[in-house]
Amino acid sequence: MKLETSALTLARGPRTILSGLSLRFQPGTVTVLAGPNGAGKSTLIDCLAGDLAPTSGQVQLNGQPLESLPLQARARQRAVLPQRAMIAFDFPVAEVVAMGLHPHGIGARSAEGRALVSRAMADMDLAEFADRPATRLSGGEQQRVHIARCLTQARAAGGPALLLLDEPTGGLDYRHQFALAQLLRAAAAEGATILVSLHDLPLASRLADRLLLLGDGRLVAEGPPAILTPALVARLYGIDEAAAAELLPSPPSLPLRLAAE
Ligand code: ADP
Ligand code: MG
C-alpha cells in the first residue's frame, strides 16, 4: 500500500489545522509521527484514513484518491486506531476483536476468523479476557483490545497492510509497548505500511525508519531518527535544550530489543 498526500490542507472555520503537507508513506516502513499537542497529528491521521476530507490537496492510496473509495472498501484497505477509541456496548473482548473481520466479510465463527482473532488476542495478551465485557477492563487493557481489533482488520486483508495508529501506546505498560513495537517491526518486514503517532521520543527513535515531526500543522522536520537533536526537540516542543537533551536516548539509536532476549 503506497500512501501519498499532495499539498494536503485542512481548515476548520477560520483556522488552518494542516498546511500544504506533501508526504509519502512506503510499504515496509514504519513512520513515527510526533509533535506537540494540537500540532495536527490526529487530524492528519483522520485525513490519511479517509475519514476527514481535506479542504484542498489530496490523499492517494496506491494512486487512487482516497475520497473516491466507499467506506467499506476503505475499511478493507487500511486499519485505523483512533486516539480515543470507544467501546459503546458491553461486548465481550473476543467480539470487539472480531469486529476487525467485518469489513472483509469473514465470519467470526469461521476457521479463518477464529484463527485471526486468537492470533491477535495472543499478540496483545488478551486470551484470559476473551469472554469479559470489554468495558470492564482497565484503560490499558481496553487499548490492547482496540489494537488487537486493528491487527485483525489489517491481517484479514490477506495482503500487505496499511496501519494508522494514533498514540497506540497510551495507557500501555512497558511489556505491551515493547510487544506492540515488535509486532509493528515484524509487520513492516512483511511489507506493511505503518504510521504511528507517539509522544515517547526514545521509543520513537527505536521503532521508526522515519520520523515526521509536525508543529502547528506544518512539517517541521522529516528523516531518520538521527535527526532528533536537542536543538530540534527544544524548538519543536518549546522546552530548553538541556531538558531536550535529557529526553533523547543515549546512545542515539539503540536497536529494538526483543522481549524474549
Ligand atoms: P494533535 O493530535 O497533534 O494533538 P489534533 O489534530 O487533534 O492535534 O488537533 C489539531 C488542532 O485542531 C488543535 O488545535 C485542535 O484544537 C483543533 N481541532 C481538533 N479537532 C477539532 C474540531 N473538531 N473542531 C475544531 N478544531 C479542532
Ligand atoms: Mg492527537
mmCIF file of C-alpha atoms and ligand atoms in Angstrom:
data_model
loop_
_atom_site.group_PDB
_atom_site.id
_atom_site.type_symbol
_atom_site.label_atom_id
_atom_site.label_comp_id
_atom_site.label_asym_id
_atom_site.label_seq_id
_atom_site.Cartn_x
_atom_site.Cartn_y
_atom_site.Cartn_z
ATOM 1 C CA MET A 1 0.000 0.000 0.000
ATOM 2 C CA LYS A 2 1.500 3.254 -1.093
ATOM 3 C CA LEU A 3 0.021 6.266 0.615
ATOM 4 C CA GLU A 4 0.732 9.803 -0.528
ATOM 5 C CA THR A 5 -0.522 13.285 0.145
ATOM 6 C CA SER A 6 -0.077 16.278 -2.085
ATOM 7 C CA ALA A 7 -0.414 19.783 -0.688
ATOM 8 C CA LEU A 8 -2.848 18.472 1.913
ATOM 9 C CA THR A 9 -4.524 21.376 3.677
ATOM 10 C CA LEU A 10 -7.281 21.197 6.227
ATOM 11 C CA ALA A 11 -9.118 24.197 7.633
ATOM 12 C CA ARG A 12 -11.691 24.238 10.374
ATOM 13 C CA GLY A 13 -13.572 27.515 10.245
ATOM 14 C CA PRO A 14 -11.006 30.292 10.113
ATOM 15 C CA ARG A 15 -8.197 28.060 11.394
ATOM 16 C CA THR A 16 -5.764 26.169 9.217
ATOM 17 C CA ILE A 17 -5.045 22.919 11.036
ATOM 18 C CA LEU A 18 -2.834 21.291 8.360
ATOM 19 C CA SER A 19 -0.900 23.360 5.814
ATOM 20 C CA GLY A 20 0.241 22.054 2.471
ATOM 21 C CA LEU A 21 1.606 18.671 3.530
ATOM 22 C CA SER A 22 3.142 16.563 0.762
ATOM 23 C CA LEU A 23 4.121 13.235 2.267
ATOM 24 C CA ARG A 24 4.858 9.691 1.163
ATOM 25 C CA PHE A 25 4.480 6.500 3.110
ATOM 26 C CA GLN A 26 6.205 3.468 1.633
ATOM 27 C CA PRO A 27 5.486 -0.221 2.125
ATOM 28 C CA GLY A 28 7.887 -1.914 4.509
ATOM 29 C CA THR A 29 8.475 1.173 6.603
ATOM 30 C CA VAL A 30 7.410 2.427 9.996
ATOM 31 C CA THR A 31 6.916 6.187 10.094
ATOM 32 C CA VAL A 32 6.530 7.766 13.513
ATOM 33 C CA LEU A 33 4.588 10.998 13.735
ATOM 34 C CA ALA A 34 5.471 13.249 16.653
ATOM 35 C CA GLY A 35 4.897 16.825 17.726
ATOM 36 C CA PRO A 36 3.258 18.890 20.432
ATOM 37 C CA ASN A 37 -0.398 18.719 21.496
ATOM 38 C CA GLY A 38 -2.522 20.387 18.876
ATOM 39 C CA ALA A 39 0.125 20.049 16.139
ATOM 40 C CA GLY A 40 -2.383 18.264 13.894
ATOM 41 C CA LYS A 41 -1.255 14.631 14.311
ATOM 42 C CA SER A 42 -4.737 13.189 14.845
ATOM 43 C CA THR A 43 -6.181 15.396 12.114
ATOM 44 C CA LEU A 44 -3.521 14.150 9.699
ATOM 45 C CA ILE A 45 -4.288 10.535 10.626
ATOM 46 C CA ASP A 46 -8.021 11.150 10.081
ATOM 47 C CA CYS A 47 -7.260 12.567 6.616
ATOM 48 C CA LEU A 48 -4.940 9.671 5.768
ATOM 49 C CA ALA A 49 -7.645 7.242 6.859
ATOM 50 C CA GLY A 50 -10.093 8.970 4.516
ATOM 51 C CA ASP A 51 -12.368 9.821 7.429
ATOM 52 C CA LEU A 52 -11.840 13.561 7.066
ATOM 53 C CA ALA A 53 -11.861 15.236 3.648
ATOM 54 C CA PRO A 54 -9.077 17.768 3.025
ATOM 55 C CA THR A 55 -10.034 21.374 2.323
ATOM 56 C CA SER A 56 -7.554 21.282 -0.547
ATOM 57 C CA GLY A 57 -4.946 18.867 -1.809
ATOM 58 C CA GLN A 58 -5.306 15.103 -1.971
ATOM 59 C CA VAL A 59 -4.657 11.816 -0.276
ATOM 60 C CA GLN A 60 -3.920 8.926 -2.613
ATOM 61 C CA LEU A 61 -3.825 5.250 -1.825
ATOM 62 C CA ASN A 62 -1.977 3.253 -4.491
ATOM 63 C CA GLY A 63 -2.509 6.194 -6.825
ATOM 64 C CA GLN A 64 -6.291 6.422 -6.227
ATOM 65 C CA PRO A 65 -7.927 9.387 -4.472
ATOM 66 C CA LEU A 66 -8.991 8.057 -1.099
ATOM 67 C CA GLU A 67 -12.257 10.004 -1.108
ATOM 68 C CA SER A 68 -13.431 8.034 -4.131
ATOM 69 C CA LEU A 69 -13.410 4.799 -2.128
ATOM 70 C CA PRO A 70 -16.634 3.867 -0.332
ATOM 71 C CA LEU A 71 -16.416 3.324 3.431
ATOM 72 C CA GLN A 72 -16.359 -0.456 3.314
ATOM 73 C CA ALA A 73 -13.667 -0.509 0.623
ATOM 74 C CA ARG A 74 -11.571 1.860 2.730
ATOM 75 C CA ALA A 75 -12.022 -0.396 5.739
ATOM 76 C CA ARG A 76 -10.613 -3.298 3.730
ATOM 77 C CA GLN A 77 -7.570 -1.287 2.700
ATOM 78 C CA ARG A 78 -6.466 0.185 5.975
ATOM 79 C CA ALA A 79 -6.889 -0.353 9.715
ATOM 80 C CA VAL A 80 -7.078 2.679 11.978
ATOM 81 C CA LEU A 81 -6.649 3.031 15.700
ATOM 82 C CA PRO A 82 -8.225 6.365 16.674
ATOM 83 C CA GLN A 83 -6.770 8.310 19.585
ATOM 84 C CA ARG A 84 -9.958 7.871 21.586
ATOM 85 C CA ALA A 85 -11.263 4.501 20.568
ATOM 86 C CA MET A 86 -14.614 3.799 22.172
ATOM 87 C CA ILE A 87 -16.411 0.648 23.164
ATOM 88 C CA ALA A 88 -20.070 1.645 23.201
ATOM 89 C CA PHE A 89 -21.701 -1.596 24.341
ATOM 90 C CA ASP A 90 -20.849 -4.387 26.685
ATOM 91 C CA PHE A 91 -19.408 -6.683 24.017
ATOM 92 C CA PRO A 92 -17.088 -9.436 25.164
ATOM 93 C CA VAL A 93 -13.447 -8.793 24.317
ATOM 94 C CA ALA A 94 -13.342 -11.530 21.658
ATOM 95 C CA GLU A 95 -16.305 -9.930 19.861
ATOM 96 C CA VAL A 96 -14.679 -6.499 19.811
ATOM 97 C CA VAL A 97 -11.522 -8.036 18.339
ATOM 98 C CA ALA A 98 -13.668 -9.919 15.798
ATOM 99 C CA MET A 99 -15.111 -6.592 14.564
ATOM 100 C CA GLY A 100 -11.898 -6.341 12.542
ATOM 101 C CA LEU A 101 -13.235 -9.190 10.397
ATOM 102 C CA HIS A 102 -16.483 -7.457 9.379
ATOM 103 C CA PRO A 103 -15.216 -5.245 6.535
ATOM 104 C CA HIS A 104 -13.750 -8.356 4.934
ATOM 105 C CA GLY A 105 -16.901 -10.427 5.228
ATOM 106 C CA ILE A 106 -15.118 -13.093 7.257
ATOM 107 C CA GLY A 107 -17.379 -14.775 9.799
ATOM 108 C CA ALA A 108 -16.255 -14.716 13.431
ATOM 109 C CA ARG A 109 -17.113 -18.411 13.690
ATOM 110 C CA SER A 110 -15.307 -19.474 10.526
ATOM 111 C CA ALA A 111 -11.977 -21.236 10.934
ATOM 112 C CA GLU A 112 -10.192 -18.276 9.338
ATOM 113 C CA GLY A 113 -11.990 -15.751 11.558
ATOM 114 C CA ARG A 114 -11.278 -17.706 14.724
ATOM 115 C CA ALA A 115 -7.612 -18.069 13.819
ATOM 116 C CA LEU A 116 -7.194 -14.345 13.126
ATOM 117 C CA VAL A 117 -8.942 -13.370 16.363
ATOM 118 C CA SER A 118 -6.994 -15.761 18.540
ATOM 119 C CA ARG A 119 -3.715 -14.709 16.977
ATOM 120 C CA ALA A 120 -4.376 -11.012 17.689
ATOM 121 C CA MET A 121 -5.621 -11.811 21.200
ATOM 122 C CA ALA A 122 -2.433 -13.769 21.885
ATOM 123 C CA ASP A 123 -0.341 -10.911 20.454
ATOM 124 C CA MET A 124 -1.926 -8.464 22.887
ATOM 125 C CA ASP A 125 -2.065 -10.926 25.826
ATOM 126 C CA LEU A 126 -5.848 -10.935 25.891
ATOM 127 C CA ALA A 127 -6.660 -14.654 25.952
ATOM 128 C CA GLU A 128 -7.685 -14.598 29.611
ATOM 129 C CA PHE A 129 -10.125 -11.715 28.947
ATOM 130 C CA ALA A 130 -11.862 -13.256 25.916
ATOM 131 C CA ASP A 131 -15.333 -13.568 27.473
ATOM 132 C CA ARG A 132 -15.217 -10.489 29.711
ATOM 133 C CA PRO A 133 -17.132 -7.337 28.752
ATOM 134 C CA ALA A 134 -14.537 -5.035 27.219
ATOM 135 C CA THR A 135 -15.949 -2.022 29.074
ATOM 136 C CA ARG A 136 -14.954 -3.663 32.334
ATOM 137 C CA LEU A 137 -11.250 -3.791 31.584
ATOM 138 C CA SER A 138 -8.676 -1.219 32.660
ATOM 139 C CA GLY A 139 -7.786 1.620 30.263
ATOM 140 C CA GLY A 140 -4.553 -0.040 29.139
ATOM 141 C CA GLU A 141 -6.301 -3.393 28.742
ATOM 142 C CA GLN A 142 -9.002 -1.761 26.605
ATOM 143 C CA GLN A 143 -6.307 -0.162 24.481
ATOM 144 C CA ARG A 144 -4.880 -3.643 23.868
ATOM 145 C CA VAL A 145 -8.349 -4.791 22.754
ATOM 146 C CA HIS A 146 -8.504 -1.952 20.208
ATOM 147 C CA ILE A 147 -5.008 -2.735 18.958
ATOM 148 C CA ALA A 148 -5.974 -6.408 18.562
ATOM 149 C CA ARG A 149 -9.088 -5.365 16.599
ATOM 150 C CA CYS A 150 -6.904 -3.259 14.335
ATOM 151 C CA LEU A 151 -4.351 -6.042 13.807
ATOM 152 C CA THR A 152 -7.203 -8.398 12.946
ATOM 153 C CA GLN A 153 -8.605 -5.945 10.410
ATOM 154 C CA ALA A 154 -5.200 -5.419 8.803
ATOM 155 C CA ARG A 155 -4.346 -9.134 8.637
ATOM 156 C CA ALA A 156 -7.785 -10.154 7.386
ATOM 157 C CA ALA A 157 -6.989 -8.290 4.152
ATOM 158 C CA GLY A 158 -4.613 -11.146 3.426
ATOM 159 C CA GLY A 159 -2.046 -8.876 1.764
ATOM 160 C CA PRO A 160 0.271 -6.021 2.661
ATOM 161 C CA ALA A 161 -1.482 -3.839 5.191
ATOM 162 C CA LEU A 162 -1.784 -0.150 5.900
ATOM 163 C CA LEU A 163 -1.917 0.607 9.610
ATOM 164 C CA LEU A 164 -2.613 4.080 11.009
ATOM 165 C CA LEU A 165 -2.243 4.140 14.781
ATOM 166 C CA ASP A 166 -2.886 7.275 16.811
ATOM 167 C CA GLU A 167 -0.987 7.127 20.107
ATOM 168 C CA PRO A 168 -1.369 3.365 20.434
ATOM 169 C CA THR A 169 0.941 3.231 23.460
ATOM 170 C CA GLY A 170 -1.399 5.458 25.515
ATOM 171 C CA GLY A 171 -2.068 3.526 28.719
ATOM 172 C CA LEU A 172 0.165 0.582 27.765
ATOM 173 C CA ASP A 173 2.720 -0.741 30.238
ATOM 174 C CA TYR A 174 6.293 -1.388 29.067
ATOM 175 C CA ARG A 175 5.735 -5.058 28.313
ATOM 176 C CA HIS A 176 2.912 -4.227 25.919
ATOM 177 C CA GLN A 177 4.672 -1.199 24.445
ATOM 178 C CA PHE A 178 7.577 -3.465 23.534
ATOM 179 C CA ALA A 179 5.231 -6.180 22.266
ATOM 180 C CA LEU A 180 3.494 -3.649 20.035
ATOM 181 C CA ALA A 181 6.790 -2.231 18.774
ATOM 182 C CA GLN A 182 7.952 -5.728 17.805
ATOM 183 C CA LEU A 183 4.681 -6.505 16.073
ATOM 184 C CA LEU A 184 4.911 -3.318 14.040
ATOM 185 C CA ARG A 185 8.515 -4.023 13.056
ATOM 186 C CA ALA A 186 7.506 -7.554 12.055
ATOM 187 C CA ALA A 187 4.529 -6.267 10.028
ATOM 188 C CA ALA A 188 6.787 -3.754 8.248
ATOM 189 C CA ALA A 189 9.243 -6.549 7.468
ATOM 190 C CA GLU A 190 6.343 -8.304 5.726
ATOM 191 C CA GLY A 191 5.616 -5.218 3.629
ATOM 192 C CA ALA A 192 3.106 -3.285 5.737
ATOM 193 C CA THR A 193 2.947 0.496 5.526
ATOM 194 C CA ILE A 194 2.773 1.843 9.045
ATOM 195 C CA LEU A 195 2.199 5.280 10.513
ATOM 196 C CA VAL A 196 2.130 5.613 14.257
ATOM 197 C CA SER A 197 1.942 8.732 16.389
ATOM 198 C CA LEU A 198 3.879 8.664 19.643
ATOM 199 C CA HIS A 199 4.944 11.080 22.351
ATOM 200 C CA ASP A 200 7.787 8.921 23.612
ATOM 201 C CA LEU A 201 10.850 10.039 21.651
ATOM 202 C CA PRO A 202 13.195 7.248 22.815
ATOM 203 C CA LEU A 203 10.607 4.666 21.741
ATOM 204 C CA ALA A 204 10.001 6.608 18.527
ATOM 205 C CA SER A 205 13.673 6.555 17.633
ATOM 206 C CA ARG A 206 13.956 2.819 18.265
ATOM 207 C CA LEU A 207 10.830 1.976 16.305
ATOM 208 C CA ALA A 208 10.929 4.353 13.355
ATOM 209 C CA ASP A 209 12.544 4.059 9.982
ATOM 210 C CA ARG A 210 11.494 7.633 9.518
ATOM 211 C CA LEU A 211 10.253 10.398 11.769
ATOM 212 C CA LEU A 212 7.791 13.020 10.744
ATOM 213 C CA LEU A 213 7.761 15.991 13.084
ATOM 214 C CA LEU A 214 4.722 18.186 12.947
ATOM 215 C CA GLY A 215 4.316 21.612 14.551
ATOM 216 C CA ASP A 216 1.318 23.843 14.093
ATOM 217 C CA GLY A 217 0.065 21.877 11.101
ATOM 218 C CA ARG A 218 3.356 22.142 9.235
ATOM 219 C CA LEU A 219 6.173 19.723 8.600
ATOM 220 C CA VAL A 220 8.996 20.819 10.916
ATOM 221 C CA ALA A 221 11.419 18.020 10.033
ATOM 222 C CA GLU A 222 11.444 14.632 8.397
ATOM 223 C CA GLY A 223 14.124 11.946 8.310
ATOM 224 C CA PRO A 224 15.718 9.038 10.166
ATOM 225 C CA PRO A 225 15.759 9.041 13.995
ATOM 226 C CA ALA A 226 19.201 10.666 13.921
ATOM 227 C CA ILE A 227 17.509 13.993 13.066
ATOM 228 C CA LEU A 228 16.397 14.235 16.713
ATOM 229 C CA THR A 229 18.902 16.676 18.143
ATOM 230 C CA PRO A 230 18.414 18.583 21.404
ATOM 231 C CA ALA A 231 18.135 21.825 19.425
ATOM 232 C CA LEU A 232 15.369 20.470 17.190
ATOM 233 C CA VAL A 233 13.442 18.887 20.070
ATOM 234 C CA ALA A 234 13.753 22.097 22.105
ATOM 235 C CA ARG A 235 12.381 24.141 19.209
ATOM 236 C CA LEU A 236 9.591 21.681 18.399
ATOM 237 C CA TYR A 237 8.217 21.435 21.939
ATOM 238 C CA GLY A 238 9.201 24.868 23.265
ATOM 239 C CA ILE A 239 11.418 23.489 26.022
ATOM 240 C CA ASP A 240 15.023 24.282 26.833
ATOM 241 C CA GLU A 241 17.854 22.433 25.199
ATOM 242 C CA ALA A 242 19.213 20.866 28.372
ATOM 243 C CA ALA A 243 15.801 19.344 29.110
ATOM 244 C CA ALA A 244 15.532 18.180 25.488
ATOM 245 C CA ALA A 245 18.968 16.537 25.707
ATOM 246 C CA GLU A 246 17.802 14.532 28.737
ATOM 247 C CA LEU A 247 14.771 13.228 26.867
ATOM 248 C CA LEU A 248 16.761 11.851 23.990
ATOM 249 C CA PRO A 249 18.122 8.329 24.027
ATOM 250 C CA SER A 250 21.834 7.997 24.511
ATOM 251 C CA PRO A 251 23.466 6.416 22.557
ATOM 252 C CA PRO A 252 21.096 7.816 19.925
ATOM 253 C CA SER A 253 19.918 4.778 18.011
ATOM 254 C CA LEU A 254 19.634 1.682 20.154
ATOM 255 C CA PRO A 255 18.289 -1.203 18.127
ATOM 256 C CA LEU A 256 14.913 -2.515 19.169
ATOM 257 C CA ARG A 257 15.442 -5.408 21.601
ATOM 258 C CA LEU A 258 13.022 -8.268 21.679
ATOM 259 C CA ALA A 259 11.233 -9.054 24.947
ATOM 260 C CA ALA A 260 12.311 -12.680 24.799
ATOM 261 C CA GLU A 261 16.029 -11.792 24.766
HETATM 262 P P1 ADP B 1 -2.768 16.521 17.922
HETATM 263 O O1 ADP B 1 -3.322 15.170 17.612
HETATM 264 O O2 ADP B 1 -1.454 16.800 17.257
HETATM 265 O O3 ADP B 1 -2.668 16.789 19.388
HETATM 266 P P2 ADP B 1 -5.207 17.433 16.617
HETATM 267 O O4 ADP B 1 -5.008 17.012 15.222
HETATM 268 O O5 ADP B 1 -6.142 16.643 17.458
HETATM 269 O O6 ADP B 1 -3.781 17.601 17.334
HETATM 270 O O7 ADP B 1 -5.729 18.926 16.610
HETATM 271 C C1 ADP B 1 -5.089 19.938 15.852
HETATM 272 C C2 ADP B 1 -5.768 21.245 16.116
HETATM 273 O O8 ADP B 1 -7.095 21.176 15.595
HETATM 274 C C3 ADP B 1 -5.906 21.581 17.590
HETATM 275 O O9 ADP B 1 -5.613 22.955 17.759
HETATM 276 C C4 ADP B 1 -7.335 21.297 17.915
HETATM 277 O O10 ADP B 1 -7.790 22.165 18.918
HETATM 278 C C5 ADP B 1 -8.028 21.536 16.588
HETATM 279 N N1 ADP B 1 -9.203 20.679 16.426
HETATM 280 C C6 ADP B 1 -9.219 19.322 16.528
HETATM 281 N N2 ADP B 1 -10.454 18.841 16.317
HETATM 282 C C7 ADP B 1 -11.232 19.913 16.069
HETATM 283 C C8 ADP B 1 -12.626 20.102 15.767
HETATM 284 N N3 ADP B 1 -13.442 19.058 15.679
HETATM 285 N N4 ADP B 1 -13.053 21.366 15.576
HETATM 286 C C9 ADP B 1 -12.227 22.418 15.653
HETATM 287 N N5 ADP B 1 -10.922 22.311 15.918
HETATM 288 C C10 ADP B 1 -10.433 21.093 16.135
HETATM 289 MG MG MG B 2 -3.926 13.627 18.774
#
